[in-house]
PDB file of C-alpha atoms in Angstrom:
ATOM      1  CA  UNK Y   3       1.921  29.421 -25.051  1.00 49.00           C
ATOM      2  CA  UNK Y   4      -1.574  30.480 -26.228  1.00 53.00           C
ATOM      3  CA  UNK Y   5      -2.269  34.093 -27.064  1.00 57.00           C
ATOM      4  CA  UNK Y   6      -5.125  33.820 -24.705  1.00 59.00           C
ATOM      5  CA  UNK Y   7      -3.111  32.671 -21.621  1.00 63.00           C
ATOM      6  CA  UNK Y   8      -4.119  33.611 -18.711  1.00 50.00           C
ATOM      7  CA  UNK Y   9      -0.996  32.621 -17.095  1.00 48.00           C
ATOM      8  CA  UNK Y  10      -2.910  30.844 -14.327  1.00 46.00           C
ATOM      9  CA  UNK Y  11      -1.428  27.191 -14.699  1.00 53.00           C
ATOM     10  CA  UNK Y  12      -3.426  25.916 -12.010  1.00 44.00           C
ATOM     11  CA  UNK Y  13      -6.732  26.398 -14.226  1.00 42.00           C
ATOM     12  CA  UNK Y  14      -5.138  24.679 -17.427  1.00 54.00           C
ATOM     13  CA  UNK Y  15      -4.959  21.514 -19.117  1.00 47.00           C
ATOM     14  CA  UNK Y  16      -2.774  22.331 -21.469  1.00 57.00           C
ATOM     15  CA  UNK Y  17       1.079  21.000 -21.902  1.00 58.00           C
ATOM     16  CA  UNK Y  18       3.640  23.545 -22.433  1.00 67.00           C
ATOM     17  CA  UNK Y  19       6.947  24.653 -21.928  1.00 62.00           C
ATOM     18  CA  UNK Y  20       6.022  28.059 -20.120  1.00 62.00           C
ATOM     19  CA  UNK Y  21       3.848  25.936 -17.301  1.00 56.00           C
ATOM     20  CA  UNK Y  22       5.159  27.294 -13.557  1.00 53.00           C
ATOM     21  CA  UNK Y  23       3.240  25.720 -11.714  1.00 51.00           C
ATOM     22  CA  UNK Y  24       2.576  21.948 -11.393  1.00 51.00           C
ATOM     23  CA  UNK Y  25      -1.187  20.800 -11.340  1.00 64.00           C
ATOM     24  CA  UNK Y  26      -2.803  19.342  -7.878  1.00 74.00           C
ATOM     25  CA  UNK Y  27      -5.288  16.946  -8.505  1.00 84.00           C
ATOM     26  CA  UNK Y  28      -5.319  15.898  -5.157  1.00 92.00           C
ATOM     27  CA  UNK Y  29      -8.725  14.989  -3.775  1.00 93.00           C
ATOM     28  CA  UNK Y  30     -10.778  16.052  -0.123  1.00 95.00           C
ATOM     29  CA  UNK Y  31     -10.869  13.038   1.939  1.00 96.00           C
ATOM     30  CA  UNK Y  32     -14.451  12.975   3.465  1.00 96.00           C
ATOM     31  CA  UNK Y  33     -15.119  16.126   5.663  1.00 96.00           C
ATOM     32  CA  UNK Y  34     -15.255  14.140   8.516  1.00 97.00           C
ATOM     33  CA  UNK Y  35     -12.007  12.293   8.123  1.00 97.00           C
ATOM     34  CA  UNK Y  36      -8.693  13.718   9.706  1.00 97.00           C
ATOM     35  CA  UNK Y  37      -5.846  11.610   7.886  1.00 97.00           C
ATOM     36  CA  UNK Y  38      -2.371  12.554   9.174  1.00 96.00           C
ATOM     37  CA  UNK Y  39       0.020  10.374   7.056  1.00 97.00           C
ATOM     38  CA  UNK Y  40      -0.524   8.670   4.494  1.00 97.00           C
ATOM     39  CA  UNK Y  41       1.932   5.477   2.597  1.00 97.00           C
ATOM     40  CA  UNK Y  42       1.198   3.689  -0.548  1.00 97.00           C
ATOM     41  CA  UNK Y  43       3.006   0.422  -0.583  1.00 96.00           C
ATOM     42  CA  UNK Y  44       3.302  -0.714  -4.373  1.00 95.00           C
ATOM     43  CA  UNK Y  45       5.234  -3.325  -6.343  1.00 91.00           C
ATOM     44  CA  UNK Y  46       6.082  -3.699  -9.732  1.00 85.00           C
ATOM     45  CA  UNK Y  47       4.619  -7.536 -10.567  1.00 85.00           C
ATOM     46  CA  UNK Y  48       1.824  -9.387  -8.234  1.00 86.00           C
ATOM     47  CA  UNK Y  49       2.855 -12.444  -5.789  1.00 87.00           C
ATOM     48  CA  UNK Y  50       5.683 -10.595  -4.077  1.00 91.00           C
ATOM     49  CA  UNK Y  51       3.067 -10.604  -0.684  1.00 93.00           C
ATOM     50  CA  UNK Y  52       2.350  -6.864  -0.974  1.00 95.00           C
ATOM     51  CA  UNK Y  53      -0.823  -7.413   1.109  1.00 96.00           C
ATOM     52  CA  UNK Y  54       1.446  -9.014   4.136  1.00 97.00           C
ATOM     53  CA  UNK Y  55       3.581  -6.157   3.778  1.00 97.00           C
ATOM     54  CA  UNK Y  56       0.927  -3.798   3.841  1.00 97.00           C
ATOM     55  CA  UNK Y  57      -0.453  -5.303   6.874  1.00 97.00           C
ATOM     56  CA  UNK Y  58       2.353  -5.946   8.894  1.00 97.00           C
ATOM     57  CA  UNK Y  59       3.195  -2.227   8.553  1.00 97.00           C
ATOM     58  CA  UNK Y  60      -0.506  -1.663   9.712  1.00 97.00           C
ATOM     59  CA  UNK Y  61       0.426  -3.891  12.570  1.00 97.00           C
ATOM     60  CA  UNK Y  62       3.637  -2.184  13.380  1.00 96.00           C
ATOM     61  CA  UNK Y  63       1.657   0.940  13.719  1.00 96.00           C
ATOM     62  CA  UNK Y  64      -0.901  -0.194  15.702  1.00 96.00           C
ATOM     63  CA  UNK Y  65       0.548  -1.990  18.729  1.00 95.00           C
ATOM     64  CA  UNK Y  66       2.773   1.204  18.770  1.00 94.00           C
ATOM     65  CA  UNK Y  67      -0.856   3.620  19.629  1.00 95.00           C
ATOM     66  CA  UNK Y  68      -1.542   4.571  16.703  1.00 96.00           C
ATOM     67  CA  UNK Y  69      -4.411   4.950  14.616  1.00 97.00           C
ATOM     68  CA  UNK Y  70      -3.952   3.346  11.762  1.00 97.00           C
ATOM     69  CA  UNK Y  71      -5.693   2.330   8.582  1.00 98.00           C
ATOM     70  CA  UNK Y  72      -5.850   0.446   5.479  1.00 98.00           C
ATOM     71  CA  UNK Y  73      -7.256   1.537   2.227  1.00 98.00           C
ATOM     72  CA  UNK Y  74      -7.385  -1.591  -0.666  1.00 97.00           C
ATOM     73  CA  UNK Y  75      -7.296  -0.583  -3.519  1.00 96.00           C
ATOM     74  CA  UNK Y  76      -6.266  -3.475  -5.181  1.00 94.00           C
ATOM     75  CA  UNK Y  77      -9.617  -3.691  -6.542  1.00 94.00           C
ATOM     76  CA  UNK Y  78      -9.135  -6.991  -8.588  1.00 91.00           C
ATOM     77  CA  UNK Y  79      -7.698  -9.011  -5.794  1.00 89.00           C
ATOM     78  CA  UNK Y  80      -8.729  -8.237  -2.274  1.00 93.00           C
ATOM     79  CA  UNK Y  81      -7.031  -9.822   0.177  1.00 93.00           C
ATOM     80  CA  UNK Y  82      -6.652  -7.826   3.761  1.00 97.00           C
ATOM     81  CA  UNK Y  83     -10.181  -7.980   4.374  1.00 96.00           C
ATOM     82  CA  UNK Y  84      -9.275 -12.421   4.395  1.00 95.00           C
ATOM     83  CA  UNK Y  85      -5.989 -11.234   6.381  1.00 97.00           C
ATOM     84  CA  UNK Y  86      -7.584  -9.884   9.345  1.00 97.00           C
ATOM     85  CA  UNK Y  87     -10.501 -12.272   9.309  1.00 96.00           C
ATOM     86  CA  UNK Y  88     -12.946  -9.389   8.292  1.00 96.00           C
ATOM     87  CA  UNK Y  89     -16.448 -11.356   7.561  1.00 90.00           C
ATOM     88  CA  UNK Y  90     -18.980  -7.989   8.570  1.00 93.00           C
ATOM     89  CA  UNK Y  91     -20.095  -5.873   5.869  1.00 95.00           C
ATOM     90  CA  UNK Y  92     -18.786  -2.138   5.582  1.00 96.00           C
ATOM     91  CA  UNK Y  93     -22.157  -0.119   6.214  1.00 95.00           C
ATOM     92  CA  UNK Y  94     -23.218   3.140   4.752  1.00 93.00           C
ATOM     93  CA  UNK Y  95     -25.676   6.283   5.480  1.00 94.00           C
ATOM     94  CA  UNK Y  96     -26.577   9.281   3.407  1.00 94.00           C
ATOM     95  CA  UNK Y  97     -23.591  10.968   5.020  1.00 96.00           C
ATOM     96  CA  UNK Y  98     -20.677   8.184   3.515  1.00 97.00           C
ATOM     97  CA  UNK Y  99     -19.493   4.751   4.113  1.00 97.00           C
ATOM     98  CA  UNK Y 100     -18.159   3.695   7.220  1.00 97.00           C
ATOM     99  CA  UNK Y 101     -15.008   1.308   7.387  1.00 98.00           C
ATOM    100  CA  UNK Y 102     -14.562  -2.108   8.828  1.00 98.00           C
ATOM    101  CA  UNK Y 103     -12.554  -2.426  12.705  1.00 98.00           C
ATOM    102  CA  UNK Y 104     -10.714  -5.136  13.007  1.00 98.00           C
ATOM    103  CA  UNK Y 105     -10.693  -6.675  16.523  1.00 96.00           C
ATOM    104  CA  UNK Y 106      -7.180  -4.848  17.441  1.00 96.00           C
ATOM    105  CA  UNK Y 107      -8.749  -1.388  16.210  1.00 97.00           C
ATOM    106  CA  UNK Y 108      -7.779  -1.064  12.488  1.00 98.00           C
ATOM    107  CA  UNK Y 109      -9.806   0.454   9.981  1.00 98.00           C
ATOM    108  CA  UNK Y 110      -9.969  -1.325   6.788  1.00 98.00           C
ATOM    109  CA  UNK Y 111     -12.188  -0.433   3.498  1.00 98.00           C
ATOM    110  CA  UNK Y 112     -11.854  -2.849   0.817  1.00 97.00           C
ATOM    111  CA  UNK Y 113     -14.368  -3.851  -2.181  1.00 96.00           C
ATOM    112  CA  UNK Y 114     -14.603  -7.257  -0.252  1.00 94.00           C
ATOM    113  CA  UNK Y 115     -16.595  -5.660   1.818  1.00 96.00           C
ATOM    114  CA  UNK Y 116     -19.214  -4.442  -0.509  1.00 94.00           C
ATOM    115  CA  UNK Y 117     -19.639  -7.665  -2.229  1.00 92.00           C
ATOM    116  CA  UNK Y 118     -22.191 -10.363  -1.684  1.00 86.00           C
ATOM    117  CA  UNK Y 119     -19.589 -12.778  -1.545  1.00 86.00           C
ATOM    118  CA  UNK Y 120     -15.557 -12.376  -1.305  1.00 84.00           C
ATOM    119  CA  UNK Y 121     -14.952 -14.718  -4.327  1.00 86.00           C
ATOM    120  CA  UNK Y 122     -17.496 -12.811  -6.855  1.00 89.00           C
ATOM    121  CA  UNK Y 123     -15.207 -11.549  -9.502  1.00 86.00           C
ATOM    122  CA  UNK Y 124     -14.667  -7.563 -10.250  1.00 89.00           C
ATOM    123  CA  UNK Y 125     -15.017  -7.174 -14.037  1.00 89.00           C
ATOM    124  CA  UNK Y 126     -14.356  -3.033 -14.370  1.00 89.00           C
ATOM    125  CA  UNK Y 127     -12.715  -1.380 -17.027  1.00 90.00           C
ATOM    126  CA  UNK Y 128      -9.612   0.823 -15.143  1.00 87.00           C
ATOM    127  CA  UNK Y 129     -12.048   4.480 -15.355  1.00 90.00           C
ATOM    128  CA  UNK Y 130     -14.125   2.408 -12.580  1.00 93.00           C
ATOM    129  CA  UNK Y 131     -11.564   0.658 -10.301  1.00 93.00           C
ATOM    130  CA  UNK Y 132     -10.105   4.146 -10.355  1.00 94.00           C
ATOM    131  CA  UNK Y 133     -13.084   5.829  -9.462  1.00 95.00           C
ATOM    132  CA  UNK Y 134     -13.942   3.145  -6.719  1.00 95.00           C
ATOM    133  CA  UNK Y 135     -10.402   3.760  -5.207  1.00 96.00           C
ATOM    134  CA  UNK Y 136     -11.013   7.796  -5.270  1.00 96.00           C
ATOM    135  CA  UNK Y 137     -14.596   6.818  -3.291  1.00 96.00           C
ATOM    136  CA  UNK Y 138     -12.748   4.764  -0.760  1.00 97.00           C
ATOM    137  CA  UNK Y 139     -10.287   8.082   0.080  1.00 97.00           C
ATOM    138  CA  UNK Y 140     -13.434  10.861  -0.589  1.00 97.00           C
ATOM    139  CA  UNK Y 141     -16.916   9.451   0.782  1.00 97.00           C
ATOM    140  CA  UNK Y 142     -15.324   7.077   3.610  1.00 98.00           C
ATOM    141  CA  UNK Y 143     -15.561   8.263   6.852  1.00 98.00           C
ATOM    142  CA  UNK Y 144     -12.566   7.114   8.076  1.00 98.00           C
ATOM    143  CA  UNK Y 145     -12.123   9.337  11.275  1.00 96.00           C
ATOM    144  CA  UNK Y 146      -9.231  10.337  13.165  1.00 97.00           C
ATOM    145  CA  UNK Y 147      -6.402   8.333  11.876  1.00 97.00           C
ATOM    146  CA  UNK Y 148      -2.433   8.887  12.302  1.00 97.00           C
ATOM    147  CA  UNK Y 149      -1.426   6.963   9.733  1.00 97.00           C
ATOM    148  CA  UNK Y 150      -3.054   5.104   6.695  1.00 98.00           C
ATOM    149  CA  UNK Y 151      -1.256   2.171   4.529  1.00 98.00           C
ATOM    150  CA  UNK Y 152      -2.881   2.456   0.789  1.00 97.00           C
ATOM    151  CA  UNK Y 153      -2.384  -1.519  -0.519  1.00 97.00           C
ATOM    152  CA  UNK Y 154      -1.966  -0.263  -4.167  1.00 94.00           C
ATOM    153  CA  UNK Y 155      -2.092  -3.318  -7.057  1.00 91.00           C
ATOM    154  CA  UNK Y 156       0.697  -4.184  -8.860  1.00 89.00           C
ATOM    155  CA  UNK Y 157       2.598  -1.884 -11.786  1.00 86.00           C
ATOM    156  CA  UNK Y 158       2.592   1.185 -12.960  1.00 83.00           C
ATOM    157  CA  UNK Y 159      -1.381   1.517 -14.312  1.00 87.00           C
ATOM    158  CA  UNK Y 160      -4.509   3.131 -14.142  1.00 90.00           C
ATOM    159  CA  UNK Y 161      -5.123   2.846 -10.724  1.00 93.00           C
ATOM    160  CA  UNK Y 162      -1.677   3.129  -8.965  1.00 92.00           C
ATOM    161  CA  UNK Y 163      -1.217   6.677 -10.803  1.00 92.00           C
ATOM    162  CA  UNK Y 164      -4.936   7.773  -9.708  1.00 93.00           C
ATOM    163  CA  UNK Y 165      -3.314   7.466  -6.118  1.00 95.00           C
ATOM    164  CA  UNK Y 166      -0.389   9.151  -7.145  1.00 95.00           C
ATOM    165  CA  UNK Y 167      -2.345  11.963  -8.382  1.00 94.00           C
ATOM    166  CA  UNK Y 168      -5.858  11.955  -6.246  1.00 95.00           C
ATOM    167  CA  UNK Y 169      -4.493  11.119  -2.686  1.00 97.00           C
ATOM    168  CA  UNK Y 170      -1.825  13.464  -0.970  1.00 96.00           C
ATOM    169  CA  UNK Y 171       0.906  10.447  -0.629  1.00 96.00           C
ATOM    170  CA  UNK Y 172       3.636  11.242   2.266  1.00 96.00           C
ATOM    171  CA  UNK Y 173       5.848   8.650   0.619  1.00 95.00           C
ATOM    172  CA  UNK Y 174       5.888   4.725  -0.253  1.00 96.00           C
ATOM    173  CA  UNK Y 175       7.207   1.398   0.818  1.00 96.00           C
ATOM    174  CA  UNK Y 176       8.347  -0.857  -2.127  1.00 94.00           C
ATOM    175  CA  UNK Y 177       7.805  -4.717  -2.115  1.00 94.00           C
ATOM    176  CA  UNK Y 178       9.901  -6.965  -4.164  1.00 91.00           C
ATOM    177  CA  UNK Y 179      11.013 -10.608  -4.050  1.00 89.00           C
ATOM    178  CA  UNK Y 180      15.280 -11.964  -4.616  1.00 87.00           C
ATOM    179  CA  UNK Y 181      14.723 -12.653  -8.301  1.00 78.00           C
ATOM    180  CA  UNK Y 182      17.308 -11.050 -10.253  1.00 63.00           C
ATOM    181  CA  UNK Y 183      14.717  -9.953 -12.975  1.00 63.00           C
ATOM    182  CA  UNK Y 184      12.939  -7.989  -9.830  1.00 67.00           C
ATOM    183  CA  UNK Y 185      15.398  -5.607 -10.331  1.00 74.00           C
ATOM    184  CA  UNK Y 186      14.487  -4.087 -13.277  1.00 80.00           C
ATOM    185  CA  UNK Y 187      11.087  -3.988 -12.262  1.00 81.00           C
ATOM    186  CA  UNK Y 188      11.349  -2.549  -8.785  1.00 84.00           C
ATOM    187  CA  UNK Y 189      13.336   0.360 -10.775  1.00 86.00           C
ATOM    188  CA  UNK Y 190       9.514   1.242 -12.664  1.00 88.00           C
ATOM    189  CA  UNK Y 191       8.354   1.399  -9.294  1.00 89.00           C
ATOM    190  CA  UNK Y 192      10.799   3.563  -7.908  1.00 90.00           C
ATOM    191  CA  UNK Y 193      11.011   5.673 -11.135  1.00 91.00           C
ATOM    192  CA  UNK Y 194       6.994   6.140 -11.086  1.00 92.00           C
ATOM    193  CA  UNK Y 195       7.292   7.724  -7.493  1.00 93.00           C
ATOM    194  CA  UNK Y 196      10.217   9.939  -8.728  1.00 91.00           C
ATOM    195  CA  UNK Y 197       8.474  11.652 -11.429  1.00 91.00           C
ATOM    196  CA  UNK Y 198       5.233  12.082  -9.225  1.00 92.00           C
ATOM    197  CA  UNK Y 199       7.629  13.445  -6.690  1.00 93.00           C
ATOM    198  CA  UNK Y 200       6.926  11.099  -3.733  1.00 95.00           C
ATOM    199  CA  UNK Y 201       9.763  10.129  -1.812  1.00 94.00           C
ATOM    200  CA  UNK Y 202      10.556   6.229  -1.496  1.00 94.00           C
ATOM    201  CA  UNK Y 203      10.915   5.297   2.602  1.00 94.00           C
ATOM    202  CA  UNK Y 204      11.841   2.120   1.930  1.00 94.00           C
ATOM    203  CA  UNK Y 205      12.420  -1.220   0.284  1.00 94.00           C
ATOM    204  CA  UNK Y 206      10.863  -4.975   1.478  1.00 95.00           C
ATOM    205  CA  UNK Y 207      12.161  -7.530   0.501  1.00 93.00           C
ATOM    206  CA  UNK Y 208       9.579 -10.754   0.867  1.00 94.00           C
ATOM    207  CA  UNK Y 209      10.380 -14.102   0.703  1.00 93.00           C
ATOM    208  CA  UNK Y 210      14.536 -13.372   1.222  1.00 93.00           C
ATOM    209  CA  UNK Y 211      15.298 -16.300   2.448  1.00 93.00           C
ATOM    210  CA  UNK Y 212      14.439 -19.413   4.308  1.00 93.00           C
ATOM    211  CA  UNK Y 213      15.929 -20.358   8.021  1.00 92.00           C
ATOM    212  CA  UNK Y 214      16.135 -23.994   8.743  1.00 90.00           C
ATOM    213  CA  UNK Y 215      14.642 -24.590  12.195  1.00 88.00           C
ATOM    214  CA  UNK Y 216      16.837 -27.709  12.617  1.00 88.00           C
ATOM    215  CA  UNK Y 217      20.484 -25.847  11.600  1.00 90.00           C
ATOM    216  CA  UNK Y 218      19.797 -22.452  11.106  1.00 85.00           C
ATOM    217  CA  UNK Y 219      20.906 -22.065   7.885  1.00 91.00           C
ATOM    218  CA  UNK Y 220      19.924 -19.622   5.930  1.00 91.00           C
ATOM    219  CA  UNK Y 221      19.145 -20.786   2.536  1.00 92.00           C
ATOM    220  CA  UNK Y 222      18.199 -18.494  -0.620  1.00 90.00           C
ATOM    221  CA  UNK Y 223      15.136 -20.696  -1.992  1.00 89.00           C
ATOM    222  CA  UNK Y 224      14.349 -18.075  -4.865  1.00 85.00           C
ATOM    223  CA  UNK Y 225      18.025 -16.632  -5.559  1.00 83.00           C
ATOM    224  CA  UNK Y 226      20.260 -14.403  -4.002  1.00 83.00           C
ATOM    225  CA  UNK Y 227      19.050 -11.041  -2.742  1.00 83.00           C
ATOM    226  CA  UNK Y 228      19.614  -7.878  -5.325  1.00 80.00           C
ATOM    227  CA  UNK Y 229      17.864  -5.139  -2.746  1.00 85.00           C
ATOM    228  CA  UNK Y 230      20.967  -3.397  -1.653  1.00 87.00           C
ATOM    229  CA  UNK Y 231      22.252  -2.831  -5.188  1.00 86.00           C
ATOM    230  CA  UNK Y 232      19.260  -1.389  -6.206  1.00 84.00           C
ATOM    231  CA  UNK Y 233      18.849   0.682  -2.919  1.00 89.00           C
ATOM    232  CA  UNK Y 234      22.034   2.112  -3.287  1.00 90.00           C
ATOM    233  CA  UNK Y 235      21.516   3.143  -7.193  1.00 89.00           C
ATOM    234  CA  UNK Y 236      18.364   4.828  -5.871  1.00 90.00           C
ATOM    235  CA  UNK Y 237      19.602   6.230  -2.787  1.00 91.00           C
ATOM    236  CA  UNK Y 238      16.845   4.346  -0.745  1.00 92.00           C
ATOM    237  CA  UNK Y 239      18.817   3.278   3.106  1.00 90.00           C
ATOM    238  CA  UNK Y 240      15.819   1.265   4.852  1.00 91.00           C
ATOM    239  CA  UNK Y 241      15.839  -1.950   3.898  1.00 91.00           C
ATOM    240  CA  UNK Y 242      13.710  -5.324   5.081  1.00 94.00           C
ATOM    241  CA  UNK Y 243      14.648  -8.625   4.460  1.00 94.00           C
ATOM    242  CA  UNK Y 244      11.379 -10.831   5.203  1.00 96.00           C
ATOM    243  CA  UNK Y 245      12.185 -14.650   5.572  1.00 96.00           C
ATOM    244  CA  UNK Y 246       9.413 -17.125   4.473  1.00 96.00           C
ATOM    245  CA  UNK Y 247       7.621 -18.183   7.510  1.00 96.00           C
ATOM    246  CA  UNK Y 248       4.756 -20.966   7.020  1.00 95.00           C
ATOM    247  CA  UNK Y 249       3.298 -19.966  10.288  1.00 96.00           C
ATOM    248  CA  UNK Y 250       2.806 -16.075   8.708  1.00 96.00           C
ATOM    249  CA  UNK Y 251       1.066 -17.741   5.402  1.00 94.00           C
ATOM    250  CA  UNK Y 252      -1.052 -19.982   8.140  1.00 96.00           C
ATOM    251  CA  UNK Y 253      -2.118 -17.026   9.890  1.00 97.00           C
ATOM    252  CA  UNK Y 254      -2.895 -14.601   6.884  1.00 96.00           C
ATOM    253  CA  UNK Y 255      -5.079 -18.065   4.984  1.00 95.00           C
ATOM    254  CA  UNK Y 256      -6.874 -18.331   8.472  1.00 96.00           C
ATOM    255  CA  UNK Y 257      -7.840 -14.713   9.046  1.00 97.00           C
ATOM    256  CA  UNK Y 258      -4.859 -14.143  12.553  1.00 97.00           C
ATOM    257  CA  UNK Y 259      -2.549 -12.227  10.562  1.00 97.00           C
ATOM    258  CA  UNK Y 260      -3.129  -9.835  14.378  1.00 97.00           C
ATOM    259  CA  UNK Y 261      -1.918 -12.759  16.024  1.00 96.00           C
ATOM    260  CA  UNK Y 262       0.896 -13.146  14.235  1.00 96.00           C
ATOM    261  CA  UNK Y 263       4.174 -12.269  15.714  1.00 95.00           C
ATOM    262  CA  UNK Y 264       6.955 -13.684  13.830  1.00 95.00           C
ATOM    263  CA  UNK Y 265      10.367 -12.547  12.142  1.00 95.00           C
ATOM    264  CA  UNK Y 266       9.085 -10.652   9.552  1.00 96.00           C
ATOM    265  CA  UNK Y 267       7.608  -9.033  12.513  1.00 96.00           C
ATOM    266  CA  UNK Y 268      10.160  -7.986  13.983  1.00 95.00           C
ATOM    267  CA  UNK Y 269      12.235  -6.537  11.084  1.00 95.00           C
ATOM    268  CA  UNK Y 270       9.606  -4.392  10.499  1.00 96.00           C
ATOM    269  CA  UNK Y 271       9.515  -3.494  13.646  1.00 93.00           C
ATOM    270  CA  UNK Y 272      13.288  -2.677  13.733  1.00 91.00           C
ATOM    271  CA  UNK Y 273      13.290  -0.813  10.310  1.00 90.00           C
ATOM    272  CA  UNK Y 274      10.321   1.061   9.830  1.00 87.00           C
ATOM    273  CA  UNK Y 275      10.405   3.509  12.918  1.00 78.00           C
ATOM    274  CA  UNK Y 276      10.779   6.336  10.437  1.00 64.00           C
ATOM    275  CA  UNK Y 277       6.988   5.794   9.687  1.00 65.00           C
TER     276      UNK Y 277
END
């Protein structure tokens, strides 16, 4: 401790062992945003289908009354905006931006809809794709909205720890796919929300299995599931197994991921009432 503390930990930077007080760098969402809940779903490596997850949860929400949004910030690679079949700009006054409606009523804001063109490349250094994540929770105007699903990038990096530390997380959803090696990975996730003391609601697992339409088996196309071992070393009890359904990649490539209404569908719907 400095001789010239002031014992006000709230004001200081510095890292000692007398701190008493844990810092808040939680930002305002716009002024004329109400935001009641808000989950980040992460994962610890890309291609695990995050973004499905994300939206399905949206989805879950939504044909339950609520009003729900979705906040990209997986700045590098957008992909609800393609999802819901999004092709409208998101506008903007002097007073903030305004988000995109999908046609069943959710709110999305995503840097897809600031570019020119969805396939021009984002080349920012991490200060920026943070800072364009922090815009998307302060200057949107995002309205009244019960609950809103943060689609966070993949790891434990710049910008998944600027939402841990800008945006007032009530908790996450963790996506993860059979492979044994997911394990290990999923723990970082878990691990990254312990120490920034958000509480984990729940793990999905994508891709869990295929069921043969012809004999119902269920067969394990990328190994056998790990997600109750690792639930029950983290204390984590909700738990989603998502099959691989070529009629959910079908809609999500042709923009009817609201159309969709599959089993993933409904074991989201079974599981995630807590939300």
């Amino acid at each position: 401790m400095s001789e010239e503390c002031s014992h006000n930990c709230n004001s200081c930077g510095a890292d000692c062992n007398d701190r008493t007080q844990s810092q808040n760098f939680h930002k305002q969402p716009h002024q004329l945003s109400k935001i009641k809940k808000v989950i980040g779903v992460v994962s610890g490596k890309g291609g695990v289908g995050k973004s499905f997850v994300t939206s399905l949860l949206a989805l879950h929400m939504n044909r339950k009354g609520k009003k729900t949004a979705i906040l990209d910030a997986d700045i590098t690679g957008p992909s609800v905006p393609r999802m819901f079949g999004i092709k409208e700009k998101a506008m903007g006054s002097e007073v903030g931006i305004y988000p995109v409606s999908t046609e069943n009523g959710i709110k999305i804001m995503s840097v897809n809809l600031l570019l020119e063109n969805e396939t021009d490349p984002v080349i920012w250094r991490g200060p920026i794709l943070s800072g364009m994540v922090e815009q998307f929770w302060t200057d949107v105007i995002w309205d009244e909205i019960d609950v809103m699903f943060i689609d966070m990038p993949p790891g434990t990096g710049d910008v998944p720890l600027t939402v841990f530390q800008s945006i007032p997380l009530d908790g996450i959803v963790v996506v993860a796919s059979p492979q044994e090696l997911v394990s290990m990975i999923v723990s970082k996730s878990v691990n990254m929300a312990e120490k920034m003391n958000v509480p984990v609601l729940g793990i999905v697992e994508n891709m869990s299995y295929y069921q043969c339409p012809d004999c119902g088996k269920r067969h394990s196309i990328f190994g056998e599931s790990h997600v109750e071992v690792i639930a029950r070393d983290y204390g984590i009890t909700t738990i989603a197994k998502l099959p691989i359904e070529p009629e959910a990649t079908n809609a999500c490539d042709n923009g009817k991921i609201e159309d969709f209404y599959g089993e993933s569908t409904k074991c989201i719907d079974e599981v995630f009432d807590i939300i």
